[in-house]
Coordinates of C-alpha atoms (C1' of nucleotides) in Angstrom, one line a residue:
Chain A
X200 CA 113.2 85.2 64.0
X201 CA 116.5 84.0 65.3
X202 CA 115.8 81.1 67.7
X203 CA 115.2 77.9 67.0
X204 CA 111.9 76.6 67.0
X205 CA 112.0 72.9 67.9
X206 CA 114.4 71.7 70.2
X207 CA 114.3 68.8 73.1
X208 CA 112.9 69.5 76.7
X209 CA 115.8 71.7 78.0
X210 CA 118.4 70.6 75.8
X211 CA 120.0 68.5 78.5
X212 CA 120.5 71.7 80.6
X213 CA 118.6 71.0 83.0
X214 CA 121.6 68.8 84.2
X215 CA 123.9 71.4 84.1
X216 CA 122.1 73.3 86.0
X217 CA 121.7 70.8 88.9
X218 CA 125.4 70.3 88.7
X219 CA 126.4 73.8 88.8
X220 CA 128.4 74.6 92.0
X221 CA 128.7 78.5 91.8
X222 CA 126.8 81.5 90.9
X223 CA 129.2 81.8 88.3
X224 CA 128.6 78.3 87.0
X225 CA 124.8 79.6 86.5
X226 CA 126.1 82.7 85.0
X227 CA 127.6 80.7 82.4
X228 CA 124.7 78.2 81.8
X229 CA 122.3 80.7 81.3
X230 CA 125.0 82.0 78.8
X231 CA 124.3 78.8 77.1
X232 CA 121.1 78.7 77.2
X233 CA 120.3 82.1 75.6
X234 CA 122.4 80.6 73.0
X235 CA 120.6 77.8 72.7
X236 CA 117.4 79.1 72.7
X237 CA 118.5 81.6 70.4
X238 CA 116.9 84.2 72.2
X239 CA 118.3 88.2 73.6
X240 CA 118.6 87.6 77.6
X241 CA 117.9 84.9 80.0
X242 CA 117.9 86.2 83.5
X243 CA 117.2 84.7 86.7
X244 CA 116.3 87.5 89.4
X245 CA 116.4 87.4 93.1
X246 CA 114.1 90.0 94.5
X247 CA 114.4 90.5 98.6
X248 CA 111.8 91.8 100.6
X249 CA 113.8 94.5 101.7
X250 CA 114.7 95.3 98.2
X251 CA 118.0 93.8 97.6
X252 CA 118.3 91.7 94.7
X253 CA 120.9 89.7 92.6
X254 CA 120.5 86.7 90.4
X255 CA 122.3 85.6 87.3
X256 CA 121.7 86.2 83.3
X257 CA 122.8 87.9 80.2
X258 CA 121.5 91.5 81.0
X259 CA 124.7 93.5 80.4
X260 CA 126.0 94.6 83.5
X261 CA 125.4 98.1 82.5
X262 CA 122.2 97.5 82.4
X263 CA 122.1 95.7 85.6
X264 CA 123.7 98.7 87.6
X265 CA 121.5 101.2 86.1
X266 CA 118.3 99.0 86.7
X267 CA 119.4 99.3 90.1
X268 CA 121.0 103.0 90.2
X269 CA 117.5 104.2 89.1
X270 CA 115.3 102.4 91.5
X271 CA 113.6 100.5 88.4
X272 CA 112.4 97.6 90.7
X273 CA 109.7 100.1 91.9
X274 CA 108.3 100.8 88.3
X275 CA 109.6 98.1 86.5
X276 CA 105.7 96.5 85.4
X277 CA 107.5 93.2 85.3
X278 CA 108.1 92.6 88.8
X279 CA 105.4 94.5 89.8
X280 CA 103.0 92.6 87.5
X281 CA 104.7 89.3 88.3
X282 CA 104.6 89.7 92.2
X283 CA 101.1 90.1 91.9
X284 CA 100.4 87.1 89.4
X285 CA 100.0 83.3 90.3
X286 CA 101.2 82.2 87.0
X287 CA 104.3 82.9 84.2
X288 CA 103.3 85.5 82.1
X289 CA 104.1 87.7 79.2
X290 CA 105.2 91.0 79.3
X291 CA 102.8 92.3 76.5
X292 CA 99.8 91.2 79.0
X293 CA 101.6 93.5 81.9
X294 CA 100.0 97.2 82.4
X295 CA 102.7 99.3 80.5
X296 CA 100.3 102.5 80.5
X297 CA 101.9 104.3 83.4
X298 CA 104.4 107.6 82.0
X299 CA 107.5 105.7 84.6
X300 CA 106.3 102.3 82.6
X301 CA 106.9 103.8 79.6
X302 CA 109.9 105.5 79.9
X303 CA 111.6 102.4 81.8
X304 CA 110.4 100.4 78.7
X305 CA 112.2 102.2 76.2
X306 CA 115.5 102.8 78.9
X307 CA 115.0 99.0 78.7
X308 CA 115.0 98.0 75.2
X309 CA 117.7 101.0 74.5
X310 CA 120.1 98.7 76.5
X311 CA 119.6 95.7 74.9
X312 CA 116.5 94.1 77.0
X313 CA 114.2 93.5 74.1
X314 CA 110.7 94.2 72.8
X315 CA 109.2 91.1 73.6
X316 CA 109.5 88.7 77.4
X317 CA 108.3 86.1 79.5
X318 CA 108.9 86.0 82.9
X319 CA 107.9 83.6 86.0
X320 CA 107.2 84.5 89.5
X321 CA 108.9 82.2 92.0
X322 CA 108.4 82.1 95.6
X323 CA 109.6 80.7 98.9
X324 CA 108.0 80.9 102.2
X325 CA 107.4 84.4 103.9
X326 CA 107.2 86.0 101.0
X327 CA 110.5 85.3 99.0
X328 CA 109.9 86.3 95.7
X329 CA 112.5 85.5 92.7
X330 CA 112.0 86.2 88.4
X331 CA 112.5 83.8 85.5
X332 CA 113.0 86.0 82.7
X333 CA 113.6 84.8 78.8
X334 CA 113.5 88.3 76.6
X335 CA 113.8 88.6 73.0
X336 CA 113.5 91.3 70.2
X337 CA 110.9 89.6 67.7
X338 CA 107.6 90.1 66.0
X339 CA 104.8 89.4 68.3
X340 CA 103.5 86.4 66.6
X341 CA 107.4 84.9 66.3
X342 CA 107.2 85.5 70.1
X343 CA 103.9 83.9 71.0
X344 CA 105.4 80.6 69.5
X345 CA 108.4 80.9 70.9
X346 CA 106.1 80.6 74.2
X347 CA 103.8 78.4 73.7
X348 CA 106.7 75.6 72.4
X349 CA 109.2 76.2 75.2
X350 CA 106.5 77.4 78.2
X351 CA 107.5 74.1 80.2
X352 CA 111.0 74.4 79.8
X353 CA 110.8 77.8 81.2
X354 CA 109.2 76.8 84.2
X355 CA 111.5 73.4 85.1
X356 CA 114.2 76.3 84.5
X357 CA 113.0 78.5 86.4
X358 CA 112.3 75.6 89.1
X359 CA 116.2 74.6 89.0
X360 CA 117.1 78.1 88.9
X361 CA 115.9 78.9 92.1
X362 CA 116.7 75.9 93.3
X363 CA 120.2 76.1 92.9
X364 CA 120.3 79.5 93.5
X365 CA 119.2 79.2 97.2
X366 CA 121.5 75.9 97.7
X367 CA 124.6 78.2 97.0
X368 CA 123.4 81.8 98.5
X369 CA 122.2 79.6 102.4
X370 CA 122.7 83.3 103.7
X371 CA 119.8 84.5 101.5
X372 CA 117.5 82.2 103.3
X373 CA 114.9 83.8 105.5
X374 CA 115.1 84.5 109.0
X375 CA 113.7 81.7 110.7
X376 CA 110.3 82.4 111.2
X377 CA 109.5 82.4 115.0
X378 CA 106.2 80.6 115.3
X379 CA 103.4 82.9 116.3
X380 CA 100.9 81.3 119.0
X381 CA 97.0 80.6 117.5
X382 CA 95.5 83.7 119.4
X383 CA 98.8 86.0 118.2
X384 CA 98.1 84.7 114.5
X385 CA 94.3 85.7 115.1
X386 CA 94.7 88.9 116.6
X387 CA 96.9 89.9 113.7
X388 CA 95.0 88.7 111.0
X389 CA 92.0 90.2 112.4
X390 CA 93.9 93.9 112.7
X391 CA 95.4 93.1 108.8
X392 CA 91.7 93.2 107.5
X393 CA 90.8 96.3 109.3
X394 CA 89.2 95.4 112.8
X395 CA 90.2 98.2 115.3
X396 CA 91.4 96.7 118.4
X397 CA 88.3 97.4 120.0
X398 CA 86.9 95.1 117.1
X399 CA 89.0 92.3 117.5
X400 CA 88.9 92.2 121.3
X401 CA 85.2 91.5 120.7
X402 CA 85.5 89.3 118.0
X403 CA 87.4 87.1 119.8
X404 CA 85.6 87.3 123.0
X405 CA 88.4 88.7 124.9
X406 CA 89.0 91.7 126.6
X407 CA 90.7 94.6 125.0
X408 CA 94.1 94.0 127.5
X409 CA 94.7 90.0 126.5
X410 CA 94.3 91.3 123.0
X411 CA 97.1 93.8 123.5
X412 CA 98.7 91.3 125.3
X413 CA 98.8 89.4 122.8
X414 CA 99.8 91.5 120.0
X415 CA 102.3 92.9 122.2
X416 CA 103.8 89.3 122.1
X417 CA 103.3 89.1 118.5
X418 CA 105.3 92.6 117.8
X419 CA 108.5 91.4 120.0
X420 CA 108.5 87.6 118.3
X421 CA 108.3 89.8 115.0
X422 CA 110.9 92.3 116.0
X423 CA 108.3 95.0 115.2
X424 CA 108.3 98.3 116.3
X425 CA 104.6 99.3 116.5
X426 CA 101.1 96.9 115.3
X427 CA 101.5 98.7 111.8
X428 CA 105.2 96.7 111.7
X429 CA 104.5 93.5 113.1
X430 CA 101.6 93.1 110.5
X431 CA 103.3 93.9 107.8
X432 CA 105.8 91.2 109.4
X433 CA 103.5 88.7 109.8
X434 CA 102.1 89.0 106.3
X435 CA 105.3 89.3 104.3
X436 CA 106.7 86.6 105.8
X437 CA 103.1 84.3 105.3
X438 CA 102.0 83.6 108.8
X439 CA 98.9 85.6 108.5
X440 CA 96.8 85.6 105.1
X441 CA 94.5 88.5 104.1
Chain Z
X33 CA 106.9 47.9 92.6
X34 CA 104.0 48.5 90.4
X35 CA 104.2 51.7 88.6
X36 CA 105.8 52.3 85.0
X37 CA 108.8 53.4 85.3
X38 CA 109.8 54.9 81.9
X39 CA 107.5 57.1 80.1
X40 CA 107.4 60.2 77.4
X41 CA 107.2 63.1 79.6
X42 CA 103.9 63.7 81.2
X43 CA 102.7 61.2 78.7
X44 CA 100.3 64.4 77.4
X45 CA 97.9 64.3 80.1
X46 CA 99.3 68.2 80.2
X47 CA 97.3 68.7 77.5
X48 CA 94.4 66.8 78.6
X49 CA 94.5 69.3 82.1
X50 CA 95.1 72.3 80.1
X51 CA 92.0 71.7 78.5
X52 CA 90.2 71.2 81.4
X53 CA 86.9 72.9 82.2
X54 CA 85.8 72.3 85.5
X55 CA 87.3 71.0 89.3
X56 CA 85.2 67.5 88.1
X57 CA 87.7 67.2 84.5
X58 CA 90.5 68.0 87.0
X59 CA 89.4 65.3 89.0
X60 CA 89.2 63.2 86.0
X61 CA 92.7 63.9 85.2
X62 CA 94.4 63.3 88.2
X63 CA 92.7 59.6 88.2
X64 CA 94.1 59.0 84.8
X65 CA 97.3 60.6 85.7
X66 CA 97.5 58.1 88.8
X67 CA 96.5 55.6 86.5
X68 CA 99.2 56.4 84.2
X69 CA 101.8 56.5 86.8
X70 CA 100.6 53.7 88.4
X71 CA 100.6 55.0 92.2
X72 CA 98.6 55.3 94.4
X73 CA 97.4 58.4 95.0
X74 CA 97.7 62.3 93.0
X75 CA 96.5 65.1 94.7
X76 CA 96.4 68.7 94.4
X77 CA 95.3 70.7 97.7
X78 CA 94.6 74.2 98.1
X79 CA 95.5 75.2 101.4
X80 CA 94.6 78.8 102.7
X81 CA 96.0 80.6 105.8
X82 CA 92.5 81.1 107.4
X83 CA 92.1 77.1 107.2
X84 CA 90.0 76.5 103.9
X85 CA 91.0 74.0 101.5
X86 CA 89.9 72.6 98.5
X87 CA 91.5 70.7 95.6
X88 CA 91.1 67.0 93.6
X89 CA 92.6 64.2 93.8
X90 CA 92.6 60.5 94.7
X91 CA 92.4 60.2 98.2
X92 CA 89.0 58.7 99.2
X93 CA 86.3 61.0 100.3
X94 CA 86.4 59.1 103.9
X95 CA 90.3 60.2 104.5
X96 CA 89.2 63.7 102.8
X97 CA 86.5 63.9 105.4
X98 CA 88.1 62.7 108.4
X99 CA 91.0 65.2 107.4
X100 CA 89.0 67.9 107.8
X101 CA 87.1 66.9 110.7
X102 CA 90.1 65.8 112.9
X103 CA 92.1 69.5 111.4
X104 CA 94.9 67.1 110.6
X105 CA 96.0 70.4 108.5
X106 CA 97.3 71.5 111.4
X107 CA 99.7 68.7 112.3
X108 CA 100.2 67.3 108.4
X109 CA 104.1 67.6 108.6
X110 CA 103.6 67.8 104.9
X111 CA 101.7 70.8 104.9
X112 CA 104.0 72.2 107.5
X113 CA 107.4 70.7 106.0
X114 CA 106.1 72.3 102.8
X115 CA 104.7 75.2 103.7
X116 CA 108.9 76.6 105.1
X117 CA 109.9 75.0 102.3
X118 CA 111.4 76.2 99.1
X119 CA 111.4 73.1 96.9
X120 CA 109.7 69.4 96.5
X121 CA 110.4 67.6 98.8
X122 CA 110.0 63.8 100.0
X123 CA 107.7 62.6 102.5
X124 CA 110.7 61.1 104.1
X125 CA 112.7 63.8 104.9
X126 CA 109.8 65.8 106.5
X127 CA 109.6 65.7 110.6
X128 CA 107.6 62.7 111.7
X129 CA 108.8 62.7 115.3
X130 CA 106.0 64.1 116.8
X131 CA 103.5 62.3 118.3
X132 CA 100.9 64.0 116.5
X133 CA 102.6 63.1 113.3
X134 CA 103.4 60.0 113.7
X135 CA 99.6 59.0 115.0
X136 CA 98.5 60.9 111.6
X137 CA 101.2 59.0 109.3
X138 CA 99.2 56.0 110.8
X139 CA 95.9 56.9 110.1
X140 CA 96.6 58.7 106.8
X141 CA 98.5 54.6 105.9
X142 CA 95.1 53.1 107.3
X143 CA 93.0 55.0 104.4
X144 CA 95.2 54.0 102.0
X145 CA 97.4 56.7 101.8
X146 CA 100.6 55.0 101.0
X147 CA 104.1 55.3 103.3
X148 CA 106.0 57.1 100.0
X149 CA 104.9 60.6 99.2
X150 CA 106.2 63.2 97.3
X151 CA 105.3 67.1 97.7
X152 CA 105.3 70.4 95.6
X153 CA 104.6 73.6 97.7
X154 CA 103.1 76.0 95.3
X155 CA 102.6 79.5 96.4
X156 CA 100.8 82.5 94.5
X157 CA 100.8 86.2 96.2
X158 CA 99.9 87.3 99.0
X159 CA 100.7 84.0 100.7
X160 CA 98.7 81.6 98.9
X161 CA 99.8 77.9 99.4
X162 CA 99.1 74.7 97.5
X163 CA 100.2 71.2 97.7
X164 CA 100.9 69.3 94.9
X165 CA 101.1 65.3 96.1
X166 CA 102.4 62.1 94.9
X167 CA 101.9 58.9 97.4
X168 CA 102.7 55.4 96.8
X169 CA 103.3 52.3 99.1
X170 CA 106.6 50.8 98.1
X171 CA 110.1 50.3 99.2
X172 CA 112.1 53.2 99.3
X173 CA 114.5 52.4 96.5
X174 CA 111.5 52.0 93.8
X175 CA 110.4 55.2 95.2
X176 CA 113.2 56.9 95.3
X177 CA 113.4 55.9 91.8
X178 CA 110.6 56.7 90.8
X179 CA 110.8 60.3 91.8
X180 CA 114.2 60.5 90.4
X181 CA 112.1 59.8 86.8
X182 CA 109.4 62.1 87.6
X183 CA 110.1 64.6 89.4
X184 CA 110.0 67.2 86.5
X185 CA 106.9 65.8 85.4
X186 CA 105.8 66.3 89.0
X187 CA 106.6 70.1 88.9
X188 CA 105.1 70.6 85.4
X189 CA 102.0 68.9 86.7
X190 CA 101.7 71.2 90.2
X191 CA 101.9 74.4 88.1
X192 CA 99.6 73.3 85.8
X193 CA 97.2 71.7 88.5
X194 CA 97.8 75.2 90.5
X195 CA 96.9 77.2 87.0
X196 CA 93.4 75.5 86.1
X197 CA 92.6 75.1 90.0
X198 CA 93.1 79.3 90.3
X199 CA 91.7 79.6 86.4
X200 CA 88.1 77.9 87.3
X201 CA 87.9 79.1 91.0
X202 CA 88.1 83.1 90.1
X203 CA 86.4 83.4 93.3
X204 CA 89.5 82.8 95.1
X205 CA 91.7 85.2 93.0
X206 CA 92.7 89.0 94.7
X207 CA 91.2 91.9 93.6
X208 CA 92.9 94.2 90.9
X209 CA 95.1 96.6 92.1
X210 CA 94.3 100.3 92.7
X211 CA 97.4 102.6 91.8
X212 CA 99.1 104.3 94.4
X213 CA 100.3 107.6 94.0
X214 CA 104.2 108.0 94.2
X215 CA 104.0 109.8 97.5
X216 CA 101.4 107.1 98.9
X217 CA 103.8 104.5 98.2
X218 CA 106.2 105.7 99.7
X219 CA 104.5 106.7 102.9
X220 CA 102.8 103.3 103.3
X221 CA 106.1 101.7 102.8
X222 CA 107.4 103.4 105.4
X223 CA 104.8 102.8 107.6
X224 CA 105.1 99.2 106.9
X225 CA 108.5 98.9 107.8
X226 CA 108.1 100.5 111.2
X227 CA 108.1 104.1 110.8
X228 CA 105.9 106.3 112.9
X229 CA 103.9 108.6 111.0
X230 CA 106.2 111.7 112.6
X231 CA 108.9 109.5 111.7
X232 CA 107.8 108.8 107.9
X233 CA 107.0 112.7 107.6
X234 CA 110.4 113.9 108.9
X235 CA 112.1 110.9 106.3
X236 CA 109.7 112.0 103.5
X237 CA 110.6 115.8 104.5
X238 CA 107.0 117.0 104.4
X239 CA 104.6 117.6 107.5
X240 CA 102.7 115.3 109.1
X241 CA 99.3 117.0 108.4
X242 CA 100.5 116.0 104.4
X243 CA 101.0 112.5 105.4
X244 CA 98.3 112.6 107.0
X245 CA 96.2 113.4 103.9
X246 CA 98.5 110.6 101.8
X247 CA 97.9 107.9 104.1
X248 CA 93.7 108.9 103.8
X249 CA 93.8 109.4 100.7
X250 CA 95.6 105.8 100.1
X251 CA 93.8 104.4 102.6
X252 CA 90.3 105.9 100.7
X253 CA 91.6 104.4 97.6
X254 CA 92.0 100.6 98.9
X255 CA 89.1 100.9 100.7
X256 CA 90.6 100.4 104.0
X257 CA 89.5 101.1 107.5
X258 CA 92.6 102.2 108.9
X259 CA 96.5 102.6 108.5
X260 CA 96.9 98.7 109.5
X261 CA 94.4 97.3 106.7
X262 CA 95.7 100.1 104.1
X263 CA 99.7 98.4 104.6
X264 CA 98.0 95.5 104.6
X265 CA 96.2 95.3 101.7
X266 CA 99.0 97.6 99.9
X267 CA 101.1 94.7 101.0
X268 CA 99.0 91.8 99.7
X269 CA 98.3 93.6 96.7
X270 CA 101.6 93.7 95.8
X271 CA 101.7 97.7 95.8
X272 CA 104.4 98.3 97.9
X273 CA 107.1 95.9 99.0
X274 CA 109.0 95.6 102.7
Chain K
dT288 C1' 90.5 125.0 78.4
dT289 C1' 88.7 122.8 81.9
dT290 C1' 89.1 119.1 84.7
dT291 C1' 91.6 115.9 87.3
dA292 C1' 95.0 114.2 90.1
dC293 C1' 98.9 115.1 92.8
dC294 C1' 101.6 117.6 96.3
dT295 C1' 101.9 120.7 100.1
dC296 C1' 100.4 123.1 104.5
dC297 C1' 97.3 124.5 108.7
dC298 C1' 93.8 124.0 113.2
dC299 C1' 91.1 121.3 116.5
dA300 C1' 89.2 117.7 119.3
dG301 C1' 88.0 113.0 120.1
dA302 C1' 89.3 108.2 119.5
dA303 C1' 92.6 104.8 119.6
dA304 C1' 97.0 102.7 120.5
dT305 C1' 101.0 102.1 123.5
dG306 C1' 103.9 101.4 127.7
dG307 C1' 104.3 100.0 132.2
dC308 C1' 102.6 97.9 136.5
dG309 C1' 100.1 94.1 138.7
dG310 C1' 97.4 89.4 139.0
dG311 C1' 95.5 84.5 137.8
dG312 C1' 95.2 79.6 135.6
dG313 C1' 96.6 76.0 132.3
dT314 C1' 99.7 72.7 129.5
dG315 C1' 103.9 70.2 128.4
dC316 C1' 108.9 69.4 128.8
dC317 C1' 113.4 68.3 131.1
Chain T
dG9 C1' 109.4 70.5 140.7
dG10 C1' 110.9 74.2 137.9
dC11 C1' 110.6 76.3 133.5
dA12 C1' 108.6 78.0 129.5
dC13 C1' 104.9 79.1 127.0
dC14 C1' 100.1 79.9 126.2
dC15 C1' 95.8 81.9 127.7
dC16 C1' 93.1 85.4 130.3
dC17 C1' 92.2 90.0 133.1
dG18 C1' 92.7 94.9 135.6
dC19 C1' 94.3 100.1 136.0
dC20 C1' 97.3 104.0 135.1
dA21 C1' 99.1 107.8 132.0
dT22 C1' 101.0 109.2 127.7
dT23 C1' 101.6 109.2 123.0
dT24 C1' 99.8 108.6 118.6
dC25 C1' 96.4 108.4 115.2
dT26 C1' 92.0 109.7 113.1
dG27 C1' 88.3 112.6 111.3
dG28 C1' 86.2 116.9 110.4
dG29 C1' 87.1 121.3 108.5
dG30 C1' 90.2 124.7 105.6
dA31 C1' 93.8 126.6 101.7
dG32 C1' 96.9 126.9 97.5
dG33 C1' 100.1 125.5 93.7
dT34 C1' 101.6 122.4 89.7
dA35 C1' 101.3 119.3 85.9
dA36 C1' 99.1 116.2 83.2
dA37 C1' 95.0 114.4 80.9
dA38 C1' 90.5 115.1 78.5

DNA sequence: TTTTACCTCCCCAGAAATGGCGGGGGTGCC
DNA sequence: GGCACCCCCGCCATTTCTGGGGAGGTAAAA
């Protein structure tokens, strides 16, 4: 199978990771710890809510640019999959069915990725959203192992990953999120789950002008352009919750 | 100080949660846990937008009570602390100069709290938030120590808290995704990030009576009552990203 | 092959949201 | 006391969205 099978938690990596002081420094311990996990690709993913992403790993830079040349991070089932998953997960468990799935799976393992993954959803406040990713080309059983003996590890590197990811990108921290008052946060959380504005007005025993008061405030503190915008806003960056 | 201070990695009460069956073996574990650590107090907390929590832990019912009654959620720097926060974090360097904090810090050390805590925000999609709590009473060296042991314990025990918490409460899991057509995607993205819908039209190239009939139709397919909940739940679903 | 889903376009009229103007009262901080 | 913020209300007109019809073509799945 190619990896080794019983090693020590993390190898002592851990530490190098925590002591790493550039974005090259991970690049190069996730170098090593591919090797010493034995396995194809070890890739920690960044993945902005505008869309932007970067991150560090073994994915051959080819790969990399064409991943992002093609617009994969709309089709790729792993993010997709992930973002909407509490827990690490692998890839065989992700909905592959779809004909763009497909063809990005086999685009994928033609460049190296692998048959076989396990990746872990991270995430920050107002909806940051960052991938653990260990891939390997191996027999499905050889894989589940693989899993189920190094499934913590993963996680505490995917922990110090991020960790150290966002202590040497500071500019890739949110915007600071500009408090919304208790009625704005109602009024918004009421329009996110359907209520017209007529609805909400009544709902929260108002009339219909404070409530547009209110989410007018709501769509300047957001920088928002229309009600559509500022909820969007509010929920991407967590201070509503549908 | 009172609690061990060297011991085999989560001394394999991981096991002993992942085989847990209901919120009362959870609660069974955490006491053993903060047996086995020797602290005071272990806690997980579920902590939703719209102000419902749940979890298990150590805390006595009377501070679990009067947390709820007094909404000390609201003014719990470590829920706030945590909830703009990336990473673990200390009780100590959380914001305690408010005078609503600091009259909670003294209540929350009346029930028994402890003055030493240590925090793991855990998030899920869509903006779901979990606590993940350590609290002792001791100096700040043993407890700075201590956390220096355990912290990677700590982390492996919030996910797995967070994964048997979500695992036997399917209730509060989000509802499977319904695809999206290409062109609905990309019109409720749009719409998300501002666009009008003569603005998304004239960027999408087609006429407005056809985005019309997208935004219905995707609108038909999440079941939502309007453009606002469709981005919404598009957005909390995962189904489109801003 | 038939069905299904997707993409595209058109009209109309009523409902809803927005933008701008004005007013009031309360709290808490410097 | 002034300032900032939160909470609440009214009227105006305009723009935008929504809901009900209709049509036709392609491409993939059953």
């Amino acid at each position: 199978m190619g990896f080794a099978a019983q090693l020590p938690a993390a190898g002592g990596f851990l530490e190098q990771l925590e002591a790493a002081r550039s974005l090259e420094d991970l690049q190069a311990v996730s170098e090593a710890l591919r090797a010493h996990y034995g396995v194809d690709h070890l890739v920690y993913h960044w993945v902005s809510a505008s869309g932007e992403q970067y991150g560090c790993g073994t994915y051959s830079p080819d790969w990399v640019q064409r991943y992002i040349e093609k617009g994969y991070l709309r089709i790729d089932p792993v993010v997709q999959g992930c973002f909407q998953r509490f827990h690490p997960v692998d890839w065989k468990r992700l909905d592959w069915s779809s004909k763009a799935a497909r063809a990005f799976q086999k685009d994928a393992i033609a460049h190296g990725v692998g048959n076989q993954g396990f990746s872990i959803p991270i995430r920050g406040p107002n909806g940051q959203f960052a991938l653990f990713t260990v891939s390997h080309s191996c027999p499905d059983e050889d894989w589940a192992q693989f899993t189920a003996l190094h499934r913590r590890d993963m996680i505490l590197m995917a922990h110090t990953f991020n960790e150290k990811a966002l202590d040497l990108e500071p500019g890739r921290r949110p915007e600071a999120a500009q408090p919304l008052s208790p009625r704005e946060i109602e009024a918004l959380t009421l329009l996110a789950v359907g209520y017209s504005r007529a609805q909400v007005a009544e709902t929260l025993a108002i009339s219909e002008h404070t409530l547009r008061v209110y989410v007018e405030s709501a769509r300047f503190k957001l920088g928002a352009m229309n009600t559509v915008h500022a909820v969007a806003r509010a929920l991407s960056r967590g201070l509503i919750v549908v």
